[in-house]
PDB file of C-alpha atoms in Angstrom:
ATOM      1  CA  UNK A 143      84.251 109.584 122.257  1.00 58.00           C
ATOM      2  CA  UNK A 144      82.409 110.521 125.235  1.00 53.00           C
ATOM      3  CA  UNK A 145      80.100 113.617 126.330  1.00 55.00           C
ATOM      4  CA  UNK A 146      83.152 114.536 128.476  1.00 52.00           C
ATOM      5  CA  UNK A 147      86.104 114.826 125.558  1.00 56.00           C
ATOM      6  CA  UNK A 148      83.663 115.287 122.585  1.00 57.00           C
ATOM      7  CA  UNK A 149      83.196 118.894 121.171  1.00 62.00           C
ATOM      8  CA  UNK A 150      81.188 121.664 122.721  1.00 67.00           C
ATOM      9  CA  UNK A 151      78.797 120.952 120.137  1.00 69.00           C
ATOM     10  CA  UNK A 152      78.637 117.055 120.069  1.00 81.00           C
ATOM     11  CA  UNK A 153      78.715 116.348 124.128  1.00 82.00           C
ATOM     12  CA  UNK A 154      74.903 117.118 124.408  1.00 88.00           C
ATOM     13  CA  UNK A 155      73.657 115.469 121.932  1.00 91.00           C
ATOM     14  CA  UNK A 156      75.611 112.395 123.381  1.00 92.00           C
ATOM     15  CA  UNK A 157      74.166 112.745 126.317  1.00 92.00           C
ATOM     16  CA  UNK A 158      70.566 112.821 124.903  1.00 94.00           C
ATOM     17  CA  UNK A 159      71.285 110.248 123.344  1.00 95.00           C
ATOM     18  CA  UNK A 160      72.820 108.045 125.718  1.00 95.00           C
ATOM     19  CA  UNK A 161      70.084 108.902 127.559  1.00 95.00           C
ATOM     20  CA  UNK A 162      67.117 108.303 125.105  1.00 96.00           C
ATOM     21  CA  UNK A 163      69.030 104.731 124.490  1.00 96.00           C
ATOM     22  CA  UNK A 164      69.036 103.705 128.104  1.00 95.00           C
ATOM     23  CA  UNK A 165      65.407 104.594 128.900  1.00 95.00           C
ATOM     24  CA  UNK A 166      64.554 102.299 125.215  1.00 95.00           C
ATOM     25  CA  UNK A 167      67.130  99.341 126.627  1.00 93.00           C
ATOM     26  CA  UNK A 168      65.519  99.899 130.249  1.00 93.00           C
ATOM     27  CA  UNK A 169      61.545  99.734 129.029  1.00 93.00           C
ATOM     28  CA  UNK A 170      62.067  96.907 126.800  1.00 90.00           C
ATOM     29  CA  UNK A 171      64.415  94.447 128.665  1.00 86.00           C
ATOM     30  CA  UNK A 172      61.121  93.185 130.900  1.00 85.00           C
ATOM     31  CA  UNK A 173      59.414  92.364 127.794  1.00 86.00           C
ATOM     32  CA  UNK A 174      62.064  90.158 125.230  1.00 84.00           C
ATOM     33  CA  UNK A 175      63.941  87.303 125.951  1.00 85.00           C
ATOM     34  CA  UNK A 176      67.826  88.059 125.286  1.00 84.00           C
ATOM     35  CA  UNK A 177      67.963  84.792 123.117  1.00 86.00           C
ATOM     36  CA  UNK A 178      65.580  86.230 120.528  1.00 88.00           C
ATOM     37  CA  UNK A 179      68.205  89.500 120.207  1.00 87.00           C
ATOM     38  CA  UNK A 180      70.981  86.962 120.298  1.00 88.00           C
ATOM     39  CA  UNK A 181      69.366  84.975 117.376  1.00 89.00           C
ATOM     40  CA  UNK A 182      68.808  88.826 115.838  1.00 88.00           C
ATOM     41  CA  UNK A 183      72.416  89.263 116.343  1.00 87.00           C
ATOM     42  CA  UNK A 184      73.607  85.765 115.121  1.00 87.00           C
ATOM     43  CA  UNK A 185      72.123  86.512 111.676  1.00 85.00           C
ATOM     44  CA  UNK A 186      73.553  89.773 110.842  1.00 84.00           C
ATOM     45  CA  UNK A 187      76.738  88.758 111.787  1.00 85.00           C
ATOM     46  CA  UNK A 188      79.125  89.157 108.805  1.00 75.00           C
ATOM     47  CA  UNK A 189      80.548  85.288 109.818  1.00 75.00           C
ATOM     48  CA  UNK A 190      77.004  84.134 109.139  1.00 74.00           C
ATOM     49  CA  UNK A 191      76.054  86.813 106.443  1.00 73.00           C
ATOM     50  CA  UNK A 192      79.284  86.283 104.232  1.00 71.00           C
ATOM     51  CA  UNK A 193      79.071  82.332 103.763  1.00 72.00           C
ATOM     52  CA  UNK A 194      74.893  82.762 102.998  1.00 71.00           C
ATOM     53  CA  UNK A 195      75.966  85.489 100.517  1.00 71.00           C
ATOM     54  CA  UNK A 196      77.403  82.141  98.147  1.00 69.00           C
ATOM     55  CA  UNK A 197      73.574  81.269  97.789  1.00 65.00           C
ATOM     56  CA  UNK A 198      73.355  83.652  94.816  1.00 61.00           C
ATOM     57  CA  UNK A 199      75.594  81.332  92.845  1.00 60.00           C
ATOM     58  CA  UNK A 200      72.803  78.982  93.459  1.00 59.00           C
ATOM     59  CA  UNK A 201      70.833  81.457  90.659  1.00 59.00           C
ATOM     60  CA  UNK A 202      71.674  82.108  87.547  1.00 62.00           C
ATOM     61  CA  UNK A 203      69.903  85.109  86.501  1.00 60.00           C
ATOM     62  CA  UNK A 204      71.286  86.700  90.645  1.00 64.00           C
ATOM     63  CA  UNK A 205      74.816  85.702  89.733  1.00 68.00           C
ATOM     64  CA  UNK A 206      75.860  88.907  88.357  1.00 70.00           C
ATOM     65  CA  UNK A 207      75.107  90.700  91.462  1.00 78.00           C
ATOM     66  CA  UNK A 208      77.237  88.032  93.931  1.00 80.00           C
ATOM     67  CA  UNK A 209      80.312  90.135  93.257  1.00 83.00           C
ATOM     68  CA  UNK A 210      79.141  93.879  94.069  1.00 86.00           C
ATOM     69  CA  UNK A 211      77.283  92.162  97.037  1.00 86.00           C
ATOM     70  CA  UNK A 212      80.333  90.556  98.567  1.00 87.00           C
ATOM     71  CA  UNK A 213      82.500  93.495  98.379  1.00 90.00           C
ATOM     72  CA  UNK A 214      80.031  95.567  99.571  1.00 91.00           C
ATOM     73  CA  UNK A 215      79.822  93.738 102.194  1.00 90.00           C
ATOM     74  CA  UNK A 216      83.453  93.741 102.658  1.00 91.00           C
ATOM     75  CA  UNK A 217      84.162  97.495 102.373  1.00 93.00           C
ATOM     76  CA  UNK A 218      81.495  97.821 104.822  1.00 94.00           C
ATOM     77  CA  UNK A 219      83.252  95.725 107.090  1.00 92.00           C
ATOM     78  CA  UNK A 220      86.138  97.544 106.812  1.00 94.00           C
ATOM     79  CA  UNK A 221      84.575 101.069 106.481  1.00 95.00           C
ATOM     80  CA  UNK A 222      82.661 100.864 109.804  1.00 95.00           C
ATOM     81  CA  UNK A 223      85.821  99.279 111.494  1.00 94.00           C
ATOM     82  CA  UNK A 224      87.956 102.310 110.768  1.00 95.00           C
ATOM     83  CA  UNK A 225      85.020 104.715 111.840  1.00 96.00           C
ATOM     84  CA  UNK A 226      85.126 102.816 114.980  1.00 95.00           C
ATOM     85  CA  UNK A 227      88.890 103.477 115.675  1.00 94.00           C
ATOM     86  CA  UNK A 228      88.538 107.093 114.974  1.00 93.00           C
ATOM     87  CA  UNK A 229      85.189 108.074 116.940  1.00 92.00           C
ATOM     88  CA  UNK A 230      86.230 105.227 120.037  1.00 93.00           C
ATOM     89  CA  UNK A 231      82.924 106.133 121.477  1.00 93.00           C
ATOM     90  CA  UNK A 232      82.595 103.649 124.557  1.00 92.00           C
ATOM     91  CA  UNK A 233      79.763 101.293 124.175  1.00 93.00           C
ATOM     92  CA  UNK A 234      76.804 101.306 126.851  1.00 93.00           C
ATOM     93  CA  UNK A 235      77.848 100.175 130.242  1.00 91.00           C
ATOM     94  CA  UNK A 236      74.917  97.725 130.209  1.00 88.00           C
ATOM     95  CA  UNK A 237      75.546  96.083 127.018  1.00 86.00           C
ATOM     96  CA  UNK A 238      74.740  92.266 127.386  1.00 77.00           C
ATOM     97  CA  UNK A 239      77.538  90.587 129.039  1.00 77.00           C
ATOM     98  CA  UNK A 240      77.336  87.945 126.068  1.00 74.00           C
ATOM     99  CA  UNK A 241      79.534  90.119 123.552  1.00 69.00           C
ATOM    100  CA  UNK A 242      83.015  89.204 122.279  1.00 69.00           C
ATOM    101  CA  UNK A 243      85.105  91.257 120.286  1.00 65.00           C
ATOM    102  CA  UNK A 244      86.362  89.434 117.366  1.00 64.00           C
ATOM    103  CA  UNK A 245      88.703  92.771 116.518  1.00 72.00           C
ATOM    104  CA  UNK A 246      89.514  95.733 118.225  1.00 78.00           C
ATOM    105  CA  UNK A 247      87.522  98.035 116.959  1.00 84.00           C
ATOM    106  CA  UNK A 248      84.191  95.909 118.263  1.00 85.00           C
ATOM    107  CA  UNK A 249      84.606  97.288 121.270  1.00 88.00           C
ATOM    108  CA  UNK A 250      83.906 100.696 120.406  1.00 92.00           C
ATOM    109  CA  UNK A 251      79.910 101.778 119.183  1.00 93.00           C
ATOM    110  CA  UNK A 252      79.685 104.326 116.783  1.00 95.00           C
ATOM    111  CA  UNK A 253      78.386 103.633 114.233  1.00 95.00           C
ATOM    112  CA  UNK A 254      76.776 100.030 114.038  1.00 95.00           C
ATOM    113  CA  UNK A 255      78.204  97.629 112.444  1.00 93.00           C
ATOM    114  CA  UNK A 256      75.109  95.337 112.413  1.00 93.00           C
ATOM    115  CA  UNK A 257      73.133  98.102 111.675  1.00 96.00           C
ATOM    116  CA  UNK A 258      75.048  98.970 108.452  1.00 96.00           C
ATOM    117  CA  UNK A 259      75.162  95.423 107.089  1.00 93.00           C
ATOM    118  CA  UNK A 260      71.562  94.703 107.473  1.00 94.00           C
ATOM    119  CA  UNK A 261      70.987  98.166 105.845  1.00 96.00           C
ATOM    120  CA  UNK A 262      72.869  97.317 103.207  1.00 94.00           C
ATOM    121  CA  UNK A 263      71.786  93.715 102.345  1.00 91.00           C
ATOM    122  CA  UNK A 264      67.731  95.219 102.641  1.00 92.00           C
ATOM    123  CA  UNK A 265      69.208  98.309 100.003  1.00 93.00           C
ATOM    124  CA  UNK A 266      71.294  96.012  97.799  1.00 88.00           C
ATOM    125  CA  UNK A 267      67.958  93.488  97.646  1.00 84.00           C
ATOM    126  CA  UNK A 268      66.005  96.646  96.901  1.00 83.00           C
ATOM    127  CA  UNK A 269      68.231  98.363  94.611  1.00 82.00           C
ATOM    128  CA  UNK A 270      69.573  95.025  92.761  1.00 76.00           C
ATOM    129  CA  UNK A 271      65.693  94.234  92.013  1.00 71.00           C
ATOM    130  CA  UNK A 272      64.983  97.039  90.085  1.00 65.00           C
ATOM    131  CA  UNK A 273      67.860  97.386  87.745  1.00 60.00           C
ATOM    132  CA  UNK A 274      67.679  93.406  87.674  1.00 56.00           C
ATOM    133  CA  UNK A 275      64.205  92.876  86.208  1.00 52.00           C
ATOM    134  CA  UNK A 276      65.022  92.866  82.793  1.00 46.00           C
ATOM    135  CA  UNK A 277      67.848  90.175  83.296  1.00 50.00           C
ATOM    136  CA  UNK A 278      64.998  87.686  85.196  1.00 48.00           C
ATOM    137  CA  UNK A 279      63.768  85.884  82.401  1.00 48.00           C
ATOM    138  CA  UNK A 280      66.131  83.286  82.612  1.00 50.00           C
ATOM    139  CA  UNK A 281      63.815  80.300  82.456  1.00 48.00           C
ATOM    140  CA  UNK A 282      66.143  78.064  84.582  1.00 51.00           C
ATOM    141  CA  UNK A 283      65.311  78.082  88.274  1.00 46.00           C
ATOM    142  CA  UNK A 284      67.259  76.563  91.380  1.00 48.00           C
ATOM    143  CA  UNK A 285      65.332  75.692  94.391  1.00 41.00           C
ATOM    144  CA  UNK A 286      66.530  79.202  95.920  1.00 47.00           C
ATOM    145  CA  UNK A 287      64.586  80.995  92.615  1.00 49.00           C
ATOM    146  CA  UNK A 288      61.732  78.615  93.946  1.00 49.00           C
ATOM    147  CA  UNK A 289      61.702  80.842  97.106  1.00 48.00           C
ATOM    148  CA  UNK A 290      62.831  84.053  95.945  1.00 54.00           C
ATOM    149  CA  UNK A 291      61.623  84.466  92.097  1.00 54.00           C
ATOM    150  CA  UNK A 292      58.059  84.393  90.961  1.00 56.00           C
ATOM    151  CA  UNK A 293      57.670  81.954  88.320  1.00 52.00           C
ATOM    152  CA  UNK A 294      55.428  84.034  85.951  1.00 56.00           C
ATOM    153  CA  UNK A 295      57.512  86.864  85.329  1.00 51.00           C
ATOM    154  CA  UNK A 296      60.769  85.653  86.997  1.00 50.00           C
ATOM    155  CA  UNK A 297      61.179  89.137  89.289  1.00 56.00           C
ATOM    156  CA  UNK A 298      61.934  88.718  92.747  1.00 60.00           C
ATOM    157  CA  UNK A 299      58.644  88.388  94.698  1.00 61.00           C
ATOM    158  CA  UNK A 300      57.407  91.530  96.506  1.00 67.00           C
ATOM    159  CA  UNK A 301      57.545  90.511  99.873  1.00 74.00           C
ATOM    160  CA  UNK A 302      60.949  88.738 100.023  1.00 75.00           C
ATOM    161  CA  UNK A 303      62.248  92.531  99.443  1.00 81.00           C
ATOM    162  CA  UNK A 304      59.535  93.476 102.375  1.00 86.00           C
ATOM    163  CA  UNK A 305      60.184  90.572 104.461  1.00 88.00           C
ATOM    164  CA  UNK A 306      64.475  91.713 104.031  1.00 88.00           C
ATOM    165  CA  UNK A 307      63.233  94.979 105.077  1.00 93.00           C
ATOM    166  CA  UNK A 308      62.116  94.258 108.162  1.00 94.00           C
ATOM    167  CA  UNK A 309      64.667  91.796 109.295  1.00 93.00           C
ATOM    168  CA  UNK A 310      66.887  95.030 108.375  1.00 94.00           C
ATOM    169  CA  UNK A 311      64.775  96.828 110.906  1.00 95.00           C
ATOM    170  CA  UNK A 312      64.331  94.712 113.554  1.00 95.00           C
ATOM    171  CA  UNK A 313      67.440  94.132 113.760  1.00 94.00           C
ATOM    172  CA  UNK A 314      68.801  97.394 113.784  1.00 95.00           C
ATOM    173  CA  UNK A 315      66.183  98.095 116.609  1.00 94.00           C
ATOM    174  CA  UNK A 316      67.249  94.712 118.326  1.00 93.00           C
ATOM    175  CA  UNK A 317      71.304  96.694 118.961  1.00 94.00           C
ATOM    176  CA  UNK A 318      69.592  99.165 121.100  1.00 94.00           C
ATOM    177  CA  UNK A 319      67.260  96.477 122.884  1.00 93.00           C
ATOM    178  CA  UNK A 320      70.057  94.587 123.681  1.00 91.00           C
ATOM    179  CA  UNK A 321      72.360  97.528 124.936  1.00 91.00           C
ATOM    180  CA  UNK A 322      75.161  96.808 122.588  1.00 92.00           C
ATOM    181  CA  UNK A 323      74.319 100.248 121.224  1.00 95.00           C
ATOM    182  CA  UNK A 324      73.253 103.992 121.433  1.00 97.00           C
ATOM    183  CA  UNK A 325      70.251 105.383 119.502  1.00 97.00           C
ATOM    184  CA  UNK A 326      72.724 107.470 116.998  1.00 97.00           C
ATOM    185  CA  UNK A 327      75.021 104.558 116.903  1.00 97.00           C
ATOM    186  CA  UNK A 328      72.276 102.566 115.007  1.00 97.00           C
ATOM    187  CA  UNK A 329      71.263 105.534 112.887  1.00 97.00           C
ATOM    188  CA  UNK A 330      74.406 105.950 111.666  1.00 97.00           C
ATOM    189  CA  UNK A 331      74.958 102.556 110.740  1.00 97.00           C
ATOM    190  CA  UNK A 332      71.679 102.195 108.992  1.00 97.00           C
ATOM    191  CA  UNK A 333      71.994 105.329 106.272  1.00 97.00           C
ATOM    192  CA  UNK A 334      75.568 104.041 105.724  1.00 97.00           C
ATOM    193  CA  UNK A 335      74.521 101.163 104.488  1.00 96.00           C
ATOM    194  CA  UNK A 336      72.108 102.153 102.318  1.00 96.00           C
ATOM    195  CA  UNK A 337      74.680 104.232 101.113  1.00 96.00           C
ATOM    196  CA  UNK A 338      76.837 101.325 100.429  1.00 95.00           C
ATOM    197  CA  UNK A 339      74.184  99.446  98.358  1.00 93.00           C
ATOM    198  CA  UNK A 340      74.261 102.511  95.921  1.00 91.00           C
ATOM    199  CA  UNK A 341      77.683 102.577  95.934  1.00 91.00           C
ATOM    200  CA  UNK A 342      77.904  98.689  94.869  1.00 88.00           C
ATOM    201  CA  UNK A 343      75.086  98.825  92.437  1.00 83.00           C
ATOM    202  CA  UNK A 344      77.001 102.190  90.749  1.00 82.00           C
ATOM    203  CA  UNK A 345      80.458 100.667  91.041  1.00 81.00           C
ATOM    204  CA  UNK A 346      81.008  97.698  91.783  1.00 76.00           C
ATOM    205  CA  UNK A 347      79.352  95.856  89.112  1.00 67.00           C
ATOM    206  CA  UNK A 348      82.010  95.273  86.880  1.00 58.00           C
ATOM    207  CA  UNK A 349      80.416  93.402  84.255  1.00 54.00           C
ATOM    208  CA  UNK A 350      78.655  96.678  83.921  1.00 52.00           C
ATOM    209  CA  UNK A 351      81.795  98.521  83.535  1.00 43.00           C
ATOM    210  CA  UNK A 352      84.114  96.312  81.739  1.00 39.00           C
ATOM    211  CA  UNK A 353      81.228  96.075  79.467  1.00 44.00           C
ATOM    212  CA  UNK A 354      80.699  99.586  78.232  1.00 44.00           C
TER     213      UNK A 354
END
């Protein structure tokens, strides 16, 4: 969708934002190196987020969430794929030359597909901690509860869920830097996942469900 076929309505509020999006892409390219977006990109990627994903077996008392987690991060997949193929709004004409399209629907930009995964892992960490706190006592600890868990309570530390957070952001932030997409594009993507998370944590957990 472009500012040319979109609705009355919706083609200036392209514009401003293709416009907002360029002057953010233009201001910032001086200033970071591409590989530090690339690495940015690399690690939201859902190639490289899926397979990490299998850590939580590596935890007993985070097992229960591996399952919500995964398909959440499947339907998103899927989700923002078909929004793609609906919307087909173009991506930035200066988007890094380094991109390739693993399906067809990557080469279209609304909404963000990074955006929406890294929006959903930071919610899911967020949202999965609190209703998870009771199940932490599990004395047993892996070496990832070493890094994630605090030992005297067994909750997930406080600033793995900020430190999540801001990879989330950055990240997001790092589509626009790196032209692969508009302003609203990574908007979009980010309250979409977070609205993904909720929907895992409410339906998705089906040890929750099969157990009422």
């Amino acid at each position: 969708m472009s500012p040319s076929t979109a609705p009355v309505f919706v083609g200036p509020i392209l514009a401003v934002d293709a416009a907002v999006s360029r002057v953010i892409h233009t201001a910032a390219k001086p200033l970071l190196p591409p590989f530090l977006l690339l690495l940015l990109e690399i690690s939201a990627d859902f190639r490289f987020s899926f397979p990490v994903s299998l850590s939580l077996l590596l935890s007993p008392p985070l097992r229960p969430f591996l399952i919500p987690f995964l398909l959440g991060l499947l339907f998103d997949l899927i989700f923002v794929g078909i929004v793609k193929l609906i919307f087909r709004r173009a991506r930035p004409a200066y988007n890094h030359p380094s991109m390739s399209a693993a399906v067809s629907a990557d080469h279209y930009s609304f909404p963000s597909g990074h955006a929406s995964r890294v929006f959903f892992v930071a919610a899911s960490v967020h949202f999965f901690t609190s209703v998870a706190e009771a199940s932490m006592v599990d004395p047993s600890y892996s070496f990832l509860d070493g890094w994630v868990r605090d030992h005297r309570d067994g909750e997930v530390k406080g600033n793995v869920v900020v430190g999540v957070w801001i990879w989330a952001t950055v990240t997001a932030v790092s589509r626009i830097l790196l032209g692969r997409h508009y302003v609203l594009d990574v908007a979009a993507g980010a309250c979409l996942g977070i609205l993904e998370a909720l929907f895992a944590l409410r339906f998705l957990r089906f040890e929750q469900i099969f157990g009422r």
